[in-house]
PDB file of C-alpha atoms in Angstrom:
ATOM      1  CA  UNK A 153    -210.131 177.854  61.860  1.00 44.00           C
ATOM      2  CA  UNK A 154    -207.872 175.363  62.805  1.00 53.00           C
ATOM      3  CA  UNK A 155    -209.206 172.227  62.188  1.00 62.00           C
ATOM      4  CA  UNK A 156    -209.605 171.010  65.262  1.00 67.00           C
ATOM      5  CA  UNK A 157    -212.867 169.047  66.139  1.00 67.00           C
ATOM      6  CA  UNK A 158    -214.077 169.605  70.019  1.00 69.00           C
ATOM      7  CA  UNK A 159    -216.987 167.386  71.506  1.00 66.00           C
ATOM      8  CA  UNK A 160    -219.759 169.936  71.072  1.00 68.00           C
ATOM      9  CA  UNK A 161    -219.234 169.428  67.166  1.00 72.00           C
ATOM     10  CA  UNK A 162    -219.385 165.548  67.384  1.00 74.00           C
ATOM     11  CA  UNK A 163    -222.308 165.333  70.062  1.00 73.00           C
ATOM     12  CA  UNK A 164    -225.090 167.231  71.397  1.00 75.00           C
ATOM     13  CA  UNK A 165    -224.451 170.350  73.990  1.00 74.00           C
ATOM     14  CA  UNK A 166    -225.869 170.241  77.088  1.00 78.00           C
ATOM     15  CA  UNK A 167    -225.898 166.352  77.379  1.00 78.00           C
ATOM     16  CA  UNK A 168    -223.924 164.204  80.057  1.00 79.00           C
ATOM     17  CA  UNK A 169    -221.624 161.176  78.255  1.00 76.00           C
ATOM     18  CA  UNK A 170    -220.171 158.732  79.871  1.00 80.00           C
ATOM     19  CA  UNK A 171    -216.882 158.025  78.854  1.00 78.00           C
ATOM     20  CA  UNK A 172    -214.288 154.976  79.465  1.00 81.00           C
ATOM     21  CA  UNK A 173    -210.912 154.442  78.925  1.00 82.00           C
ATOM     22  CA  UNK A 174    -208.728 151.438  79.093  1.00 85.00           C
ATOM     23  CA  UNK A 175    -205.436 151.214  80.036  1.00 88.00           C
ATOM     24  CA  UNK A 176    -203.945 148.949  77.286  1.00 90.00           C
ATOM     25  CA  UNK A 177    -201.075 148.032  78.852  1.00 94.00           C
ATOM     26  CA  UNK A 178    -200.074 144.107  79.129  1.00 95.00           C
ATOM     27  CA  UNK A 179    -197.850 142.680  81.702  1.00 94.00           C
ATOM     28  CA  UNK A 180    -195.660 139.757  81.585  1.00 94.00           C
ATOM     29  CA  UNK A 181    -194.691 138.770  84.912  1.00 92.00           C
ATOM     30  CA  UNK A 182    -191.711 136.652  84.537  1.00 92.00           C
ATOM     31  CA  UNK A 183    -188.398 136.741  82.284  1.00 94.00           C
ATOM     32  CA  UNK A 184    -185.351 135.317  82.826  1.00 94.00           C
ATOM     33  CA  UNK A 185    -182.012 135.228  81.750  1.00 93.00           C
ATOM     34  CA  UNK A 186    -179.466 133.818  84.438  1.00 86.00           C
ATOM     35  CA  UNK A 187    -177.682 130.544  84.653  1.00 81.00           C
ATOM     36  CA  UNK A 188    -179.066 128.227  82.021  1.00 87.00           C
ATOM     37  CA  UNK A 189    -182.684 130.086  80.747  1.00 92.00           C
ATOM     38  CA  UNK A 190    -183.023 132.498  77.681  1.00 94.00           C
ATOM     39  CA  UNK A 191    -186.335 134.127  77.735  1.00 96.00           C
ATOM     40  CA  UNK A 192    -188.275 134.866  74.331  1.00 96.00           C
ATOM     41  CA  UNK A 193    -190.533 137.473  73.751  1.00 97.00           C
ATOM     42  CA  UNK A 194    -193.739 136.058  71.336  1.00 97.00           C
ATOM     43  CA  UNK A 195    -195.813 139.132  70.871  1.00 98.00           C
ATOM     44  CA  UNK A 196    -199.136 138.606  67.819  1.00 97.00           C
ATOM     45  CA  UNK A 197    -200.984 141.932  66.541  1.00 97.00           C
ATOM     46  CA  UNK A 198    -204.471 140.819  66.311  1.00 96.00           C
ATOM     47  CA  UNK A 199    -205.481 144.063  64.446  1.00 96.00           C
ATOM     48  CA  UNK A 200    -205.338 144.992  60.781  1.00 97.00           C
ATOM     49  CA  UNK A 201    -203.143 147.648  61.669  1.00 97.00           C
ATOM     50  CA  UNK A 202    -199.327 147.933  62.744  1.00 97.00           C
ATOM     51  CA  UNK A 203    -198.958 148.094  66.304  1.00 97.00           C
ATOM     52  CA  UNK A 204    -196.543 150.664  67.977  1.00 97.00           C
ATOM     53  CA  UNK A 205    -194.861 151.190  71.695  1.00 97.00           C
ATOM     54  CA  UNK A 206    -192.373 150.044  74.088  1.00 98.00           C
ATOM     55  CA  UNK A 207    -191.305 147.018  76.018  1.00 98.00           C
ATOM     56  CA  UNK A 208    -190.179 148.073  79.469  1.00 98.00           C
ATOM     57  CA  UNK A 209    -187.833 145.581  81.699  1.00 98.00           C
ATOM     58  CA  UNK A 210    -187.746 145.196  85.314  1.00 98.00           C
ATOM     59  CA  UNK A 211    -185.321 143.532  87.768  1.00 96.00           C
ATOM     60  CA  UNK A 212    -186.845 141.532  90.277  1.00 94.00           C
ATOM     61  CA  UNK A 213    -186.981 145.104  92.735  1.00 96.00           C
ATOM     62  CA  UNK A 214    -188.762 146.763  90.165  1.00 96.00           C
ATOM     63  CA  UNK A 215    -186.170 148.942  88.720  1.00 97.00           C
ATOM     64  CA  UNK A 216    -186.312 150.190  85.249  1.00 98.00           C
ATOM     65  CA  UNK A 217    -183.180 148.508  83.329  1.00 98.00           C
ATOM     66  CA  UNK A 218    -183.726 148.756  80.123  1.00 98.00           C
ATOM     67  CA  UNK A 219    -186.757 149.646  77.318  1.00 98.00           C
ATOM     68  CA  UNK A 220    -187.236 148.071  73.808  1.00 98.00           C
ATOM     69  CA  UNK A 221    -189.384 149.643  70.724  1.00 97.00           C
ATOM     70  CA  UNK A 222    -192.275 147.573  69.726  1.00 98.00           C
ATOM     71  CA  UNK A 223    -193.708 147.260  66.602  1.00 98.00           C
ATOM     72  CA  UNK A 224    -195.655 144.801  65.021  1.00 98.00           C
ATOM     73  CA  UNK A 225    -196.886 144.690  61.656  1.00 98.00           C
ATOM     74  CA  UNK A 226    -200.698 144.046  60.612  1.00 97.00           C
ATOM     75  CA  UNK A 227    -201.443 140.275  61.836  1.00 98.00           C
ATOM     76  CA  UNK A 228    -197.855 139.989  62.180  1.00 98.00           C
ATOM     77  CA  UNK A 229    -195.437 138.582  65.153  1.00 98.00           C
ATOM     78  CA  UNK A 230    -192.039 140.246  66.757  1.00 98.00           C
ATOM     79  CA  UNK A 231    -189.913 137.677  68.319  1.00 98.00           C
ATOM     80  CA  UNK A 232    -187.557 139.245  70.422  1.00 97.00           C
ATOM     81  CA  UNK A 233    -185.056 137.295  72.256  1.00 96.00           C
ATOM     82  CA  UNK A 234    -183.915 138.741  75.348  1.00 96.00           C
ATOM     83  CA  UNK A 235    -180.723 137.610  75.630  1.00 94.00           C
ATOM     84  CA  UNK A 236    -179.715 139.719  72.731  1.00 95.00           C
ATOM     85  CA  UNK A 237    -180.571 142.833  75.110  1.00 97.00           C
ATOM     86  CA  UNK A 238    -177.363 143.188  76.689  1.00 97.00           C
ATOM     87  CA  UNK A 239    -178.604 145.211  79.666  1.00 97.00           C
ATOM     88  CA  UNK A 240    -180.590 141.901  80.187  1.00 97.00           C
ATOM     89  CA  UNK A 241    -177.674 139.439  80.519  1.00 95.00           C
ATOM     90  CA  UNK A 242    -177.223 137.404  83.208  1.00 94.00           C
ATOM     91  CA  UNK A 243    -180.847 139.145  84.595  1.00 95.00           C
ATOM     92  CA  UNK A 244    -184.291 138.239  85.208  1.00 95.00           C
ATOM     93  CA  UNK A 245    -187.287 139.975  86.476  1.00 96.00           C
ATOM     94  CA  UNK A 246    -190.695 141.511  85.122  1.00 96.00           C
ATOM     95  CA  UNK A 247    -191.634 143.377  82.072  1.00 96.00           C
ATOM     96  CA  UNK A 248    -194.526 145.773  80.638  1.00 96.00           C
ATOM     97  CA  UNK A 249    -195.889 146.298  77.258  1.00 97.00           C
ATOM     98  CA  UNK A 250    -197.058 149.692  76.795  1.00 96.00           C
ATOM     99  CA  UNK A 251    -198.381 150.005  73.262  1.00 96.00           C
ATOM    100  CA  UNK A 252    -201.127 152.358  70.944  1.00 94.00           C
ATOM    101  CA  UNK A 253    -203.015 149.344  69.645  1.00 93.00           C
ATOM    102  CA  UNK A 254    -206.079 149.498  71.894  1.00 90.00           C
ATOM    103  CA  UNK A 255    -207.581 147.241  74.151  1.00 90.00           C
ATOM    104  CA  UNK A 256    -207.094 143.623  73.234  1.00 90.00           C
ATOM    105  CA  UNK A 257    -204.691 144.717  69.869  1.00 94.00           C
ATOM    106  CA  UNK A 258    -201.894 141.834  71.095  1.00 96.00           C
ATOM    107  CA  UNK A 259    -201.622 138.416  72.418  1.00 96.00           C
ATOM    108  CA  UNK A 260    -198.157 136.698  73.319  1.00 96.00           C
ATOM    109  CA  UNK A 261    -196.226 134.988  75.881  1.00 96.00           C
ATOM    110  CA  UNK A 262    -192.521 134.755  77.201  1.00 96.00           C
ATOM    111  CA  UNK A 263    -190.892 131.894  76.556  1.00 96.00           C
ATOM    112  CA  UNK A 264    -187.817 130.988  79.019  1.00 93.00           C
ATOM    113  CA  UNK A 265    -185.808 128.471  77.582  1.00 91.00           C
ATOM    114  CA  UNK A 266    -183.929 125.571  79.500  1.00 90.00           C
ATOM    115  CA  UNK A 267    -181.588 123.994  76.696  1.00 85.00           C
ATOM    116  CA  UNK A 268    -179.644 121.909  78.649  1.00 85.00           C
ATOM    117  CA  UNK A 269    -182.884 119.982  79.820  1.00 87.00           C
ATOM    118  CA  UNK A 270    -185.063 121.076  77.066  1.00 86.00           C
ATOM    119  CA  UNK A 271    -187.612 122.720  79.360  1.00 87.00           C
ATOM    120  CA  UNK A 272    -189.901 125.463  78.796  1.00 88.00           C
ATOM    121  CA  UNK A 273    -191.459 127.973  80.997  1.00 89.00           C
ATOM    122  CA  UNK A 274    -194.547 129.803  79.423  1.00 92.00           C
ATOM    123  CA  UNK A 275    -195.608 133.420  81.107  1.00 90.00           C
ATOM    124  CA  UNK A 276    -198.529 134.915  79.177  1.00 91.00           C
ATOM    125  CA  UNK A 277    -198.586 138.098  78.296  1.00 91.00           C
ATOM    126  CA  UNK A 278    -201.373 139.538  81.028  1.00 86.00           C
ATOM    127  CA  UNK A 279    -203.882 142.639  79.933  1.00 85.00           C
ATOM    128  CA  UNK A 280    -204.629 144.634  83.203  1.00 81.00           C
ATOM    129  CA  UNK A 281    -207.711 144.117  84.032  1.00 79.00           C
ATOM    130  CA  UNK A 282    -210.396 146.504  83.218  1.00 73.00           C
TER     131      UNK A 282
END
């Protein structure tokens, strides 16, 4: 055999299941990184386990520029400041989380920084919606 485990092992034959899945990505829906603003990725694992994936950003069309690993220890926080990215300089736009953690494994926001004035603008990060 080779060790595989189908559905008729696990559950009865000749039932009907329902079964659901959840898309787990999140979506933050503003970053920026022109003139004055630095935008700051805050991303918390809420799990006991590490958190894997990608960080996918947009410009303002909704073209692919550039993708970032994710991962995030066990109750543990990545910063990631986006300024850093250089694809990202002088650019602003969207950005999606696609991660393995499950449904509700992370909580965050972006952070855009204004230094000169000392303003902040928060964007949480935003589960789609099941």
């Amino acid at each position: 055999t080779s060790g595989m485990v189908t559905i008729t092992d696990v559950l009865p034959a000749g039932l009907t299941y329902d079964l659901e899945f959840y898309d787990t990505t999140y979506l933050v829906p503003r970053w920026n990184n022109s003139a004055t603003q630095t935008t700051v990725f805050l991303i918390q694992n809420a799990t006991n386990v590490t958190v894997t994936g990608d960080i996918i950003f947009y410009n303002a069309s909704g073209t692919a520029m550039t993708t970032q690993p994710l991962n995030v220890g066990a109750r543990g926080l990545q910063v990631l400041n986006t300024s850093t990215i250089p694809p990202l300089v002088g650019q602003s736009g969207s950005a999606a989380i696609a991660h393995l953690g499950g449904y509700g494994a992370l909580a965050g926001k972006a952070v855009a920084l204004e230094p000169g004035t000392g303003f902040t603008f928060d964007a949480p990060l935003l589960p789609i919606p099941r």
